[in-house]
PDB file of N, CA and C in Angstrom:
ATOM      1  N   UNK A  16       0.825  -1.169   0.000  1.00 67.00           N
ATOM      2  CA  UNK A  16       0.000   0.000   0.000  1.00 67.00           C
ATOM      3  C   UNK A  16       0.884   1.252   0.000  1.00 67.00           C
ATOM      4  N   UNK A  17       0.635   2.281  -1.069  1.00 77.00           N
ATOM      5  CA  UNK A  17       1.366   3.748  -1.382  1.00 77.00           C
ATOM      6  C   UNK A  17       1.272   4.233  -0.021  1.00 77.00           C
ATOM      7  N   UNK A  18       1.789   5.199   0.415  1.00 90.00           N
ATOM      8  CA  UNK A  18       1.481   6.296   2.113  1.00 90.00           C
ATOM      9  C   UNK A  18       1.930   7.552   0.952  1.00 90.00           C
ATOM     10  N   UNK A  19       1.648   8.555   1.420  1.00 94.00           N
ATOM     11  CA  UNK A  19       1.350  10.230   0.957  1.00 94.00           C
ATOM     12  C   UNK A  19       1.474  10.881   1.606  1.00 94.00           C
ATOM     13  N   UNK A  20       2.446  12.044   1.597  1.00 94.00           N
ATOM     14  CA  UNK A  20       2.545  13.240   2.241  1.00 94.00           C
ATOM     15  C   UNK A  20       1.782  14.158   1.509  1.00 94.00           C
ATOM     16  N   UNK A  21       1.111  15.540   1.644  1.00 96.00           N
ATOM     17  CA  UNK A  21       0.145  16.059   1.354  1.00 96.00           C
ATOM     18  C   UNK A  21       0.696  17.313   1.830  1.00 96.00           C
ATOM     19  N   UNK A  22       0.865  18.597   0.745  1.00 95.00           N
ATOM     20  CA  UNK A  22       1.035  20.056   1.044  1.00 95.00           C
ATOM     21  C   UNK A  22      -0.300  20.548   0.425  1.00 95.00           C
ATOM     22  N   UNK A  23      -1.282  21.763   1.379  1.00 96.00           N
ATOM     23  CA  UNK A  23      -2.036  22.410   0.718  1.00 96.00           C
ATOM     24  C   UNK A  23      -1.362  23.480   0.409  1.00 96.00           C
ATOM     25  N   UNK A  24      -1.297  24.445  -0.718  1.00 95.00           N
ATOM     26  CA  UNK A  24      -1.301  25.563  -1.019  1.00 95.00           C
ATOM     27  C   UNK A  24      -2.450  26.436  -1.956  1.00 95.00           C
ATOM     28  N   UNK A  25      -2.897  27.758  -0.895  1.00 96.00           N
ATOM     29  CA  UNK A  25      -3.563  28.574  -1.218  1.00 96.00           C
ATOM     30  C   UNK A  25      -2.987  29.735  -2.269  1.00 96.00           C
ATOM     31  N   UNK A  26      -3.605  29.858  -3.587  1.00 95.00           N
ATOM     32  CA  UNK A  26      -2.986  31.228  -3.754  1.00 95.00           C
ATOM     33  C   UNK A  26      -3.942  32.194  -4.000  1.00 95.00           C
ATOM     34  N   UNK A  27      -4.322  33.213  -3.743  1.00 96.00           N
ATOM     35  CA  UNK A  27      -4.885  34.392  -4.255  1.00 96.00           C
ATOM     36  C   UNK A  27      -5.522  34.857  -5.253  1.00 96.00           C
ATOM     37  N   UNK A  28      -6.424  35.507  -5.315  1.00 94.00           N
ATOM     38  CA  UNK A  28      -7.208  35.816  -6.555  1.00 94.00           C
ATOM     39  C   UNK A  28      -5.927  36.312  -7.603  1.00 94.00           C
ATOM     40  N   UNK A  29      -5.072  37.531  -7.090  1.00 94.00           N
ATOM     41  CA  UNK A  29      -4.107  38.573  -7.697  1.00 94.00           C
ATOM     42  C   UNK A  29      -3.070  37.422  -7.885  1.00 94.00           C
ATOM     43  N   UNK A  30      -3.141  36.087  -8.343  1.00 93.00           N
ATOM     44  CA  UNK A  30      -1.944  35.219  -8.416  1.00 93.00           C
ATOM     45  C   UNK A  30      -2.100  35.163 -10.082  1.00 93.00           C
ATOM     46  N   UNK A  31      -1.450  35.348 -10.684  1.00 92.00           N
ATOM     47  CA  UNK A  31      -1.228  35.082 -12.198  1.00 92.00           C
ATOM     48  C   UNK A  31      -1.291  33.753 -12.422  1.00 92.00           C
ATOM     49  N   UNK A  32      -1.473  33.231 -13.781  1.00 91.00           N
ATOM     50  CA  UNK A  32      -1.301  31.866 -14.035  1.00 91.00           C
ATOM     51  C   UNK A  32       0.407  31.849 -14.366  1.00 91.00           C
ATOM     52  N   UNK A  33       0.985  32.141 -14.841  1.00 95.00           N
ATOM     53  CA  UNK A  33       2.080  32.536 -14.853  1.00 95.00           C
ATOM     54  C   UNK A  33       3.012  32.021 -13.552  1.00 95.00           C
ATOM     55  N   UNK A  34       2.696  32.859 -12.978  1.00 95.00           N
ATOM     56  CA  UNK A  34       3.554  32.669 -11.179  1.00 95.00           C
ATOM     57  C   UNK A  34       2.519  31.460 -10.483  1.00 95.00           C
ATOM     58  N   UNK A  35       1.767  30.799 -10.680  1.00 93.00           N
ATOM     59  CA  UNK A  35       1.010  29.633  -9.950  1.00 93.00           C
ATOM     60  C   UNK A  35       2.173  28.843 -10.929  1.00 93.00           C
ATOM     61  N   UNK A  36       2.162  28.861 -12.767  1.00 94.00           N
ATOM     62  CA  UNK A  36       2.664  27.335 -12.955  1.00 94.00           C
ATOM     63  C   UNK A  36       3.905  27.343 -12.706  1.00 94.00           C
ATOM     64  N   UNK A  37       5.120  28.288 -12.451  1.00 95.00           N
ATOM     65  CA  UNK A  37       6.231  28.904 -11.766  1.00 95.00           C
ATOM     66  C   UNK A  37       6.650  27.898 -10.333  1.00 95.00           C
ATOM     67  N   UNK A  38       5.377  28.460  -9.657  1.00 94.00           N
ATOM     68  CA  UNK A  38       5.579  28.099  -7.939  1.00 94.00           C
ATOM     69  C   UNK A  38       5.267  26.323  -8.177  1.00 94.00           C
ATOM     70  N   UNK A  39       4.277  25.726  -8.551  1.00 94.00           N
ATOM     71  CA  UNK A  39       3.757  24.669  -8.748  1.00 94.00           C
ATOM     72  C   UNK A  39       5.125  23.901  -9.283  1.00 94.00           C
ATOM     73  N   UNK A  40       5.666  24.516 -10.640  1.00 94.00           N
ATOM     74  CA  UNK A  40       6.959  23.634 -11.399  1.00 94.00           C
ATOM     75  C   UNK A  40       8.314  23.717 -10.515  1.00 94.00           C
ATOM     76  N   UNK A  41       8.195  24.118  -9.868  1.00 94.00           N
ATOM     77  CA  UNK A  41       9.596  24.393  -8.747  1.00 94.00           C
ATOM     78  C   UNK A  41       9.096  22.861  -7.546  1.00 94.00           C
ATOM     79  N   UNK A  42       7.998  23.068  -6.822  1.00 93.00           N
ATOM     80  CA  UNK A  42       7.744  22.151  -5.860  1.00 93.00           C
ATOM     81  C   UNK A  42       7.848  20.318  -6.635  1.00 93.00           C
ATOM     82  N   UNK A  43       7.440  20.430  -7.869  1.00 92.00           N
ATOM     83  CA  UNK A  43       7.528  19.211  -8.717  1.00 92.00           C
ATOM     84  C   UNK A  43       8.864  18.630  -9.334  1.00 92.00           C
ATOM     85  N   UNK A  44      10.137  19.951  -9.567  1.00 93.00           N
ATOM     86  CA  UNK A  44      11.134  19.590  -9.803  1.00 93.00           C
ATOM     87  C   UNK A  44      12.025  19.024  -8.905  1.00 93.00           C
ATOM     88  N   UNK A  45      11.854  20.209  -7.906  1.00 93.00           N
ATOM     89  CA  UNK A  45      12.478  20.069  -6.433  1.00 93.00           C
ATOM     90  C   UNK A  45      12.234  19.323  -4.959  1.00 93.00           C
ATOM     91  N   UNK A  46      10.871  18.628  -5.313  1.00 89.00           N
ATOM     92  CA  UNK A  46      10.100  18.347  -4.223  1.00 89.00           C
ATOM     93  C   UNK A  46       9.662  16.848  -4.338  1.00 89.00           C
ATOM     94  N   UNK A  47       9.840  16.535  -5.881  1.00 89.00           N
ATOM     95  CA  UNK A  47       8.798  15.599  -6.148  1.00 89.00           C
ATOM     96  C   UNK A  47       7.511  15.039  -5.796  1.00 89.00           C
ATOM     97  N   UNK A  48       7.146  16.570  -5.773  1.00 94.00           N
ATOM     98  CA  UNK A  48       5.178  16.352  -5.668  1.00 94.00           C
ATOM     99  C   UNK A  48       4.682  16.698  -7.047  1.00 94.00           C
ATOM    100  N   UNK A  49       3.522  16.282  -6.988  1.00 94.00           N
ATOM    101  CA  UNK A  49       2.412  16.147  -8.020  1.00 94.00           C
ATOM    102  C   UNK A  49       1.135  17.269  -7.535  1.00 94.00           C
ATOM    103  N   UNK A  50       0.333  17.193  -8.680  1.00 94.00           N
ATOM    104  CA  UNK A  50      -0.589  17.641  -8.127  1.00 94.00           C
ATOM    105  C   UNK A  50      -1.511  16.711  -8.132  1.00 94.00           C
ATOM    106  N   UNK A  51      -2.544  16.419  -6.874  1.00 94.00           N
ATOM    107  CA  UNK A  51      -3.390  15.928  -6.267  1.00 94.00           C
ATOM    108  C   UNK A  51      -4.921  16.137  -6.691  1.00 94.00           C
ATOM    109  N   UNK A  52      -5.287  17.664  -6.464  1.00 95.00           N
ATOM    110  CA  UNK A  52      -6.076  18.346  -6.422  1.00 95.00           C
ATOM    111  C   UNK A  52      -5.791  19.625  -6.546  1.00 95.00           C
ATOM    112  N   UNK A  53      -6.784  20.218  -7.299  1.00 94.00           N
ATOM    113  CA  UNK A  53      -6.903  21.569  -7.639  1.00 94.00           C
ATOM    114  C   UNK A  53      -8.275  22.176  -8.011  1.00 94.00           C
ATOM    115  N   UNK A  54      -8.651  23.455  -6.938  1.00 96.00           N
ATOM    116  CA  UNK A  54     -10.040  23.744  -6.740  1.00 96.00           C
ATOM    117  C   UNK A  54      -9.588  25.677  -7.150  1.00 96.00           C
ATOM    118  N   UNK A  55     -10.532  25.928  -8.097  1.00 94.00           N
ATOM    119  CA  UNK A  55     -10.862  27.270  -8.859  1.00 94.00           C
ATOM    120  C   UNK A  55     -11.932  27.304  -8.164  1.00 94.00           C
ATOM    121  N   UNK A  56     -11.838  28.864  -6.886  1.00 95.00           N
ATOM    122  CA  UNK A  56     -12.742  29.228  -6.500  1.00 95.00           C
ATOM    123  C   UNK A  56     -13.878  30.213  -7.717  1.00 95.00           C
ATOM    124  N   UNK A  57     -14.748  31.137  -7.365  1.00 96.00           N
ATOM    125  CA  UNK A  57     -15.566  31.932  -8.267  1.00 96.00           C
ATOM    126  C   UNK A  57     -14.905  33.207  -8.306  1.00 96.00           C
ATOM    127  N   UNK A  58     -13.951  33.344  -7.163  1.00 94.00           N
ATOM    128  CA  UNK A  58     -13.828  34.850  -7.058  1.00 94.00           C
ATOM    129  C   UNK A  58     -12.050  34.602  -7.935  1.00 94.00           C
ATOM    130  N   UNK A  59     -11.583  33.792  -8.080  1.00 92.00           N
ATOM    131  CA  UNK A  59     -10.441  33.747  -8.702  1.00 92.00           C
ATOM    132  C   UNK A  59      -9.536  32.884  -7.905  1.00 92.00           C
ATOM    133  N   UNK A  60      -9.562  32.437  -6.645  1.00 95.00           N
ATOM    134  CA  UNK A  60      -8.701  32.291  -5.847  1.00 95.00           C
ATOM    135  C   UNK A  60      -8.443  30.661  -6.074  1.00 95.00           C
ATOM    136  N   UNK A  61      -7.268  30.449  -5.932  1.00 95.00           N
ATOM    137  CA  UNK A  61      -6.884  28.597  -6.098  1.00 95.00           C
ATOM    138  C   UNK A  61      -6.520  27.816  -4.752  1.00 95.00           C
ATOM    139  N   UNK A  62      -6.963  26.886  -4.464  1.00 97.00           N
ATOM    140  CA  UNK A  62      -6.667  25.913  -3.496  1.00 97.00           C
ATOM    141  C   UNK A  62      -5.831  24.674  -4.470  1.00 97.00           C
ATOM    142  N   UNK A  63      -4.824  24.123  -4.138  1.00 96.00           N
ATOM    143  CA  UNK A  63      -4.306  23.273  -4.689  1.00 96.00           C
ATOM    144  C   UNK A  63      -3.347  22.409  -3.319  1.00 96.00           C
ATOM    145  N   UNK A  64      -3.614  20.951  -3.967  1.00 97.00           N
ATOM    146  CA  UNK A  64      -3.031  19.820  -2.986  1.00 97.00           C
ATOM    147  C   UNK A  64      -2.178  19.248  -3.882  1.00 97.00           C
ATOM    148  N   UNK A  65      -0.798  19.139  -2.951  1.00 96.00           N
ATOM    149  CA  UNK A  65       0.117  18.929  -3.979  1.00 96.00           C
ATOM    150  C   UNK A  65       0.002  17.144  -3.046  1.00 96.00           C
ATOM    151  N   UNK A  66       0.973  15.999  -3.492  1.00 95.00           N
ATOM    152  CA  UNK A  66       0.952  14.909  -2.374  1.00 95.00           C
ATOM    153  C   UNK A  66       2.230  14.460  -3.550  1.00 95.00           C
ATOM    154  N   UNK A  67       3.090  13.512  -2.506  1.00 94.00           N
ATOM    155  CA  UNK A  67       4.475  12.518  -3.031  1.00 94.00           C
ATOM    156  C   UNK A  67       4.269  11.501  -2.018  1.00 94.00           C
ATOM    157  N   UNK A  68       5.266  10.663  -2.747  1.00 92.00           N
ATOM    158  CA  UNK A  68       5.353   9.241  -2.275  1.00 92.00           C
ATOM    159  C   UNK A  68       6.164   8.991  -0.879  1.00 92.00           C
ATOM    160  N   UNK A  69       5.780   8.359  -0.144  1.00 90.00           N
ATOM    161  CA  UNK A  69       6.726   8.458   1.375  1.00 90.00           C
ATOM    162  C   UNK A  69       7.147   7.138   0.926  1.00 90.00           C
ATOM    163  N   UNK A  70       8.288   7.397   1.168  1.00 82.00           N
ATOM    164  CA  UNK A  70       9.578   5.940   0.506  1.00 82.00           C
ATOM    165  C   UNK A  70       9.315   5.330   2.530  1.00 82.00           C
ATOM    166  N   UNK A  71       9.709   4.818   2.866  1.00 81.00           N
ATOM    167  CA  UNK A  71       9.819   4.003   4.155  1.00 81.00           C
ATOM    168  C   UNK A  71      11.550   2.719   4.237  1.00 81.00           C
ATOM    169  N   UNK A  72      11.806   3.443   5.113  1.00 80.00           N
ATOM    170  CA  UNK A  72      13.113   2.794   4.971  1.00 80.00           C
ATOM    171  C   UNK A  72      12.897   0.721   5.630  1.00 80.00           C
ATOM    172  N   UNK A  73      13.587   0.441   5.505  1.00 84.00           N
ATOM    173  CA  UNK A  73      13.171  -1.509   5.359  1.00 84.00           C
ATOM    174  C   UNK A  73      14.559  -1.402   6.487  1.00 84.00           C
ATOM    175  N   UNK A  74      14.823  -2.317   7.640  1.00 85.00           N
ATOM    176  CA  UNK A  74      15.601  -2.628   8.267  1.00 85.00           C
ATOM    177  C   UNK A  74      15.790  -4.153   7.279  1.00 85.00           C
ATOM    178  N   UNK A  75      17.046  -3.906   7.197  1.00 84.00           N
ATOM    179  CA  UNK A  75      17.874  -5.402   6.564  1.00 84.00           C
ATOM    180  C   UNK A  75      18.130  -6.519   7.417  1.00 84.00           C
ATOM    181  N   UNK A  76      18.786  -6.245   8.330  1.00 80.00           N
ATOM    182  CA  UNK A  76      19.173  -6.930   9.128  1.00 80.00           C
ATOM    183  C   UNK A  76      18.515  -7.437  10.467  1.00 80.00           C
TER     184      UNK A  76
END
C-alpha cells in the first residue's frame, strides 16, 4: 500500500497563471510532488493539494 505526504497551497485571486505554474513547477522539480487536487474558487482564488510518495526505509538486518 502507497502512504502520501500532502502540502495544501492557497494562492490568491491577484496570483497570475504565470507565477502559480512557476511556484507549482519548482515544488515538482524540487520536491517531487504532483498535483493531487486543484479547486478554482468563483472569485479567482486557487486551493491546490500537492501529495508525493513516502519511501519508508526496510531494516535489513
Amino acid at each position: 500500500m502507497l502512504d502520501y505526504s500532502y502540502m495544501d497551497i492557497y494562492l490568491p485571486r491577484d496570483t497570475s497563471r504565470e507565477v502559480a505554474r512557476q511556484m507549482l513547477t519548482e515544488h515538482a522539480q524540487h520536491g517531487s510532488w504532483e498535483i493531487d487536487r486543484l479547486r478554482l474558487y468563483p472569485d479567482g482564488s486557487r486551493r491546490v493539494r500537492l501529495r508525493r510518495k513516502v519511501i519508508r526505509a526496510v531494516r535489513t538486518m
